Short mmCIF file of C-alpha atoms in Angstrom, two decimals:
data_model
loop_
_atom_site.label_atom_id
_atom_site.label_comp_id
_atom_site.label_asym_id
_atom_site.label_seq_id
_atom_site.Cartn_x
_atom_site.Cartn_y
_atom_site.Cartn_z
CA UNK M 1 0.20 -66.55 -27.99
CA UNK M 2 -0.30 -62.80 -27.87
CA UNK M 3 2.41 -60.73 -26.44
CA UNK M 4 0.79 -58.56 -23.30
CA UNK M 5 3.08 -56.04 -24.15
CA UNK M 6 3.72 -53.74 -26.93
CA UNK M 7 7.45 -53.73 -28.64
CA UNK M 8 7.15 -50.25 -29.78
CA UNK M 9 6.98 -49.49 -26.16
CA UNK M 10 9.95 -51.68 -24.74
CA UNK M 11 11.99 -50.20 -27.98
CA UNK M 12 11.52 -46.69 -27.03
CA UNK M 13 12.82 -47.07 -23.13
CA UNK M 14 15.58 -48.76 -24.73
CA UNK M 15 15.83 -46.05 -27.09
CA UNK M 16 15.98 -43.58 -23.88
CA UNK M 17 18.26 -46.01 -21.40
CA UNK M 18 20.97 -45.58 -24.60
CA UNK M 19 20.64 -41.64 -24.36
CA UNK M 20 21.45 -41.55 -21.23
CA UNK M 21 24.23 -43.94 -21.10
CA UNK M 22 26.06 -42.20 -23.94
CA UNK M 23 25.71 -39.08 -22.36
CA UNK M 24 27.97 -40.97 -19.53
CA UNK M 25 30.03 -43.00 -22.10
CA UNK M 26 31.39 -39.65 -23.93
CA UNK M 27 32.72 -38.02 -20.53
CA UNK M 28 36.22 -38.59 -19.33
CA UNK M 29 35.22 -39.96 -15.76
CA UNK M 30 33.00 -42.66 -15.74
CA UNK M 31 31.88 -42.39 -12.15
CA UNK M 32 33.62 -46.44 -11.60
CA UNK M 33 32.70 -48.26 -8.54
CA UNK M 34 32.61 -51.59 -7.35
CA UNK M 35 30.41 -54.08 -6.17
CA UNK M 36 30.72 -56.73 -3.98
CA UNK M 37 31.80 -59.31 -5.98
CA UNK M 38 34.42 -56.54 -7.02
CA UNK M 39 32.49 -56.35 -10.94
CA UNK M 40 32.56 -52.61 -11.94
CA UNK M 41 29.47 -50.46 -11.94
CA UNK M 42 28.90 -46.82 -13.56
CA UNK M 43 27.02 -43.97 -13.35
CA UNK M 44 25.79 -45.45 -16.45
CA UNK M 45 24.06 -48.34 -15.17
CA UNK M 46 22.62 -46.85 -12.37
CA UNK M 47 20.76 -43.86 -14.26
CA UNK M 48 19.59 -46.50 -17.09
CA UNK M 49 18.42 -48.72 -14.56
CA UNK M 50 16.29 -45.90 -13.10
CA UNK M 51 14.66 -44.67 -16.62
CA UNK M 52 14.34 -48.69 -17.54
CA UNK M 53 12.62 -50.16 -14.60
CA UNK M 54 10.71 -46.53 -13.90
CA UNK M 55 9.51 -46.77 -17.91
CA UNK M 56 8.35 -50.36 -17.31
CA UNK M 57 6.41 -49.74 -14.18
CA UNK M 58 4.79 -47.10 -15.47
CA UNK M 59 3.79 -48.41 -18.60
CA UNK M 60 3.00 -51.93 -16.86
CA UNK M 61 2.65 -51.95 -13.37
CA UNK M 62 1.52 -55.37 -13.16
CA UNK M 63 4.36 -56.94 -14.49
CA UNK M 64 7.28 -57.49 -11.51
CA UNK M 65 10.84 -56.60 -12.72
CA UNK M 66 14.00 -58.06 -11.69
CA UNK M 67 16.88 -55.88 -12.63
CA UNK M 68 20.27 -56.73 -12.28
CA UNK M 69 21.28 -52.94 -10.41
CA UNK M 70 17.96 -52.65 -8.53
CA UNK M 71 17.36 -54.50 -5.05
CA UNK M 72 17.30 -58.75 -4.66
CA UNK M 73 14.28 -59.92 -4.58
CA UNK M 74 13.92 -62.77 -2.96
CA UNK M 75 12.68 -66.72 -4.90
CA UNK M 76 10.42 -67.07 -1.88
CA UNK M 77 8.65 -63.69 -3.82
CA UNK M 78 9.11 -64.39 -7.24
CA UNK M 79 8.88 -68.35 -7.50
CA UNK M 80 4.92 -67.84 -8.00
CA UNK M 81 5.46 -65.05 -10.67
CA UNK M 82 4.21 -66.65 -14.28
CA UNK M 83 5.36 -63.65 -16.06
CA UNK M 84 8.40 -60.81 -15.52
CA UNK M 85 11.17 -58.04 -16.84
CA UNK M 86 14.52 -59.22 -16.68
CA UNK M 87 16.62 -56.28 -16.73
CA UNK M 88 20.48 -55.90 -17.64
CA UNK M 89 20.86 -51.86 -17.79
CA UNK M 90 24.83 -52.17 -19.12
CA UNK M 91 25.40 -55.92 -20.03
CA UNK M 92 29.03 -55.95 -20.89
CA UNK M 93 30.22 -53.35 -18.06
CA UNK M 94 33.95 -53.79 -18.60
CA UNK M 95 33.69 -53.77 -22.65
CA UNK M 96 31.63 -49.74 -21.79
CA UNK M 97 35.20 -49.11 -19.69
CA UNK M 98 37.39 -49.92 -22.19
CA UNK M 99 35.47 -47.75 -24.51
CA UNK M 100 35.33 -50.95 -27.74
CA UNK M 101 31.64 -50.14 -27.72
CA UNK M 102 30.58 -53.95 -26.98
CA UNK M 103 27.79 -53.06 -24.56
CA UNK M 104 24.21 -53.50 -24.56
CA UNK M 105 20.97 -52.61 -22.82
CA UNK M 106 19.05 -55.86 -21.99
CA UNK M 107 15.36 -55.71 -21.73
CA UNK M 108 13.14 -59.54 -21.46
CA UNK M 109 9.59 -60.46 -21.00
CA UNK M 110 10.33 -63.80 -19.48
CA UNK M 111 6.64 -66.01 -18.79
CA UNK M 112 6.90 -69.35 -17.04
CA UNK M 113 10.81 -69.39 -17.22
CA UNK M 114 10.34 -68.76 -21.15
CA UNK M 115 11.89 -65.14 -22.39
CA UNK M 116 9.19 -64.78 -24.78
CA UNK M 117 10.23 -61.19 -26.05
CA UNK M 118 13.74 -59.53 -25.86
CA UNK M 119 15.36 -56.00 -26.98
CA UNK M 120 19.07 -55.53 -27.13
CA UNK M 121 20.30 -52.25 -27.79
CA UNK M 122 23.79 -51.37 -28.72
CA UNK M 123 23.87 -47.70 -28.25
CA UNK M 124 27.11 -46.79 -29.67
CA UNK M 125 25.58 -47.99 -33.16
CA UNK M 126 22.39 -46.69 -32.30
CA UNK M 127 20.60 -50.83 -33.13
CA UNK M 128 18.13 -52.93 -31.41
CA UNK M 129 17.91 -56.43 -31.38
CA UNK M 130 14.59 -57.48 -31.04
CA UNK M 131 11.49 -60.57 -30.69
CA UNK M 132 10.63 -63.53 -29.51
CA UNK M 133 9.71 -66.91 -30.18
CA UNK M 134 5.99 -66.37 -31.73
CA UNK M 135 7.30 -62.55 -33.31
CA UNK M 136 10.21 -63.34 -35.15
CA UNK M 137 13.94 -61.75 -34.82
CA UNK M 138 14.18 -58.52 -36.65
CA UNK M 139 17.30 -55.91 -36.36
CA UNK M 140 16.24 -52.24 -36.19
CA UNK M 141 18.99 -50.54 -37.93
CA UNK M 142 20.35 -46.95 -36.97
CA UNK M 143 18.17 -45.36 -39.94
CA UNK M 144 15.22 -47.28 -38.37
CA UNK M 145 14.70 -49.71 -41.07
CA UNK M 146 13.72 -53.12 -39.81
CA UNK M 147 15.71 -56.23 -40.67
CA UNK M 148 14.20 -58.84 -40.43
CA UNK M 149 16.66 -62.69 -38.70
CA UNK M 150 15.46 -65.92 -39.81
CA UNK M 151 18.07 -68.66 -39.45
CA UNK M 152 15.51 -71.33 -39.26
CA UNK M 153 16.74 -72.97 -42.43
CA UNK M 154 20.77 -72.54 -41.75
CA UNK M 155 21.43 -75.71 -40.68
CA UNK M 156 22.97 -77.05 -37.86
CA UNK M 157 26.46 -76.30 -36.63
CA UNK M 158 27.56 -79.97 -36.29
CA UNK M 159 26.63 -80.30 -39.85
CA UNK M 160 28.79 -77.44 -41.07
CA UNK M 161 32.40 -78.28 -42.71
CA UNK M 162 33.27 -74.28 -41.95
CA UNK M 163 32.14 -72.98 -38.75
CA UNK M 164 32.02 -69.61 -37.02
CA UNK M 165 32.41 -69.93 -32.91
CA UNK M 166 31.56 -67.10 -31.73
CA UNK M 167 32.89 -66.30 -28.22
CA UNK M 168 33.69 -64.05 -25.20
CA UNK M 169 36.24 -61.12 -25.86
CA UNK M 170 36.81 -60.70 -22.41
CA UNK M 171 35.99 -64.43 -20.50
CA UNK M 172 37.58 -66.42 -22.73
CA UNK M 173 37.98 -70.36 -20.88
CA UNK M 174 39.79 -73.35 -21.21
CA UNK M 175 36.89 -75.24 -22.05
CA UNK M 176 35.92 -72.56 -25.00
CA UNK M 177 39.50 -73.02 -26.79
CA UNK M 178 38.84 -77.11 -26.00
CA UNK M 179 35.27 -76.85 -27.97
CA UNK M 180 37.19 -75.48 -30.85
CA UNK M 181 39.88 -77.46 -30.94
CA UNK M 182 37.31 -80.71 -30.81
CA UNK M 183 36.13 -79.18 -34.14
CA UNK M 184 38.85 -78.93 -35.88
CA UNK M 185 40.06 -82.52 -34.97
CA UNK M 186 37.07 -83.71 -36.78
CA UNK M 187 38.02 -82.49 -39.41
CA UNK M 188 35.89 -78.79 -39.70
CA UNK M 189 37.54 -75.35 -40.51
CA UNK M 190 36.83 -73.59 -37.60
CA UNK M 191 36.61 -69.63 -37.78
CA UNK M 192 36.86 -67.93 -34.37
CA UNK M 193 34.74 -64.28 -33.83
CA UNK M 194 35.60 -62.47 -30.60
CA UNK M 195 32.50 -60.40 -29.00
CA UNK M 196 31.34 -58.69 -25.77
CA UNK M 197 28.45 -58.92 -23.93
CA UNK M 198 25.00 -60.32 -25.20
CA UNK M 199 26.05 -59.56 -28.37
CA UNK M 200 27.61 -63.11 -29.05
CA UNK M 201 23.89 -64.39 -28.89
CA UNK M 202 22.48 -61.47 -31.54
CA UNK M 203 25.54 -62.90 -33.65
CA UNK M 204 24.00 -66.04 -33.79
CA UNK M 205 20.46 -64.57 -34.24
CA UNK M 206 21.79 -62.27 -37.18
CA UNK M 207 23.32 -65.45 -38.62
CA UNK M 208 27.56 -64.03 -38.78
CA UNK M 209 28.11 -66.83 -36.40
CA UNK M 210 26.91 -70.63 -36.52
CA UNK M 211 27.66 -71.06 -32.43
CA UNK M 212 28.22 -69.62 -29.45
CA UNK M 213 29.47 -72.24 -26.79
CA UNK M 214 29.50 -70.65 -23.13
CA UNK M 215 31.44 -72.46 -20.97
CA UNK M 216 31.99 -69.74 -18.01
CA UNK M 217 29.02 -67.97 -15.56
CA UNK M 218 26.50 -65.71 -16.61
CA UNK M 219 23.43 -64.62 -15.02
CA UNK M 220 19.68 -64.88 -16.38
CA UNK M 221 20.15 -60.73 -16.92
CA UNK M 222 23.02 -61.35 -19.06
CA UNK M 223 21.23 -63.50 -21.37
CA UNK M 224 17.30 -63.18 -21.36
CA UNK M 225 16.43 -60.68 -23.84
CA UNK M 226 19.21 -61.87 -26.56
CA UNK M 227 17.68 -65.39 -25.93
CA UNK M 228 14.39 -64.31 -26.95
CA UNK M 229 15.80 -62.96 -30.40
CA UNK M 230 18.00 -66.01 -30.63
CA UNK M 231 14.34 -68.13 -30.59
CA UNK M 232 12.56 -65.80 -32.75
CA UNK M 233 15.34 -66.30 -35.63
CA UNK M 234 14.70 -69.79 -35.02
CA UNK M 235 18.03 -70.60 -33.51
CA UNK M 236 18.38 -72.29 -29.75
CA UNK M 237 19.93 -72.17 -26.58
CA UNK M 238 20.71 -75.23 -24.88
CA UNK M 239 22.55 -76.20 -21.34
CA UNK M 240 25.81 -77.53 -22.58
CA UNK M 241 25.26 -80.45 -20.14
CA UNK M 242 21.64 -81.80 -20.66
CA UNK M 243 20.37 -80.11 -24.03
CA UNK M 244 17.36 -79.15 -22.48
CA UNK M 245 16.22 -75.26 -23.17
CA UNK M 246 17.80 -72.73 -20.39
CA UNK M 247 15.03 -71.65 -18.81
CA UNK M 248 14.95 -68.33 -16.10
CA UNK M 249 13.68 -67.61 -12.64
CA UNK M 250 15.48 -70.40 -11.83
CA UNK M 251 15.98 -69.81 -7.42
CA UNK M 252 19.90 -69.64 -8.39
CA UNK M 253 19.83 -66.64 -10.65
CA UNK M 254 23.32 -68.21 -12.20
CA UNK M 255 23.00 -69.94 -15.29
CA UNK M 256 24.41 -73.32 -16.08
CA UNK M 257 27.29 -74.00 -19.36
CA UNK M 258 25.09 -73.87 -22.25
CA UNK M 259 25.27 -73.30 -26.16
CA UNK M 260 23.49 -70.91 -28.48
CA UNK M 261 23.24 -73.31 -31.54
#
């Protein structure tokens, strides 16, 4: 399969969504509101949102987007749409507040509930996550040399006596410390890594963690792109329930449990 879109491209609006979020980020006022559900939203996301879904349209007007900060669209209007953007413009909202630098710019090419190319951008590091199943994982480091992910021959976690669990730093469940603890009673060292945002996933991808259990909500936004990169390093993510593939565009934009493995 060849991607319909170029990765240079999607790179370079993430390049200029991180600009202007830092230019936010290094102010004393954030410009903090709330949503509805009462999660916080910046000036930040709303002025990468713009550049993002304004960079995409541009550059590929025939491709929908469905951005987390831009207006619902309803499943009635996107259940026949084989191929999308899914947009997070600030994943990891509250980590950007607290100033730890755990935030990321989420850009996916999802086609027939498949994210088949991702970019994740950290912009206080200045690195991008990026690929897809058929591209590969690769790390574009702040110097812009290209690393490139393959965990296709790391084996499984299960198999593992050590183990690095990687999990939330600021959603941390019941049912997170309860996967851990289920390790260690059979008998496997269990090393626990704290991270915000989609960055958990990359940590998987980059191979500094072995599994990423997620046992609280997310949204496809929050996890699209980083999926892709998780596939193209040859790693998985699975619904903690079933073990089938999480798959997006789903008419509940809510993901189920599921585990990056």
């Amino acid at each position: 399969m060849s991607l319909p879109i170029e990765p240079a491209v999607v790179l370079e609006i993430l390049d200029e969504a991180s600009r202007e979020i830092l230019e936010v980020y290094e102010r004393d006022d954030f410009g903090v509101e709330h949503k509805a559900d009462d999660s916080p939203l910046t000036e930040a996301d709303r002025r990468a949102n713009e550049v993002i879904v304004a960079r995409l349209t541009e550059r590929y007007p025939d491709i929908p987007v469905l951005s987390e900060e831009s207006k619902e669209v309803p499943y009635a209007d996107r259940s026949c749409w084989e191929r999308f953007w899914l947009v997070d413009p600030v994943d990891g909202t509250k980590e950007f507040i607290k100033r730890n630098g755990e935030f990321t710019v989420n850009i996916a090419l999802v086609e027939n509930g498949v994210p088949v190319f991702g970019g994740v951008a950290r912009p206080t590091e200045g690195v991008i996550f990026f690929g897809g199943p058929e591209l590969g994982a690769f790390l574009r480091e702040k110097d812009g040399k290209v690393v490139t992910l393959d965990q296709s021959a790391r084996p499984h976690f299960r198999e593992l006596d050590r183990i690095t669990v990687v999990a939330s730093r600021s959603h941390l469940t019941q049912e997170v410390t309860d996967f851990v603890e289920d390790l260690r009673g059979k008998g496997k060292e269990v090393e626990f890594l704290s991270a915000g945002s989609s960055l958990k996933l990359c940590l998987v991808a980059e191979g500094k963690a072995d599994v990423y259990p997620r046992f609280g909500p997310t949204m496809e936004w929050d996890t699209g792109a980083a999926h892709a990169v998780v596939l193209g390093a040859g790693r998985q993510v699975n619904i903690a329930e079933t073990g089938e593939p999480l798959v997006y565009n789903k008419e509940n934009l809510l993901n189920p449990w599921f585990i990056v493995e």
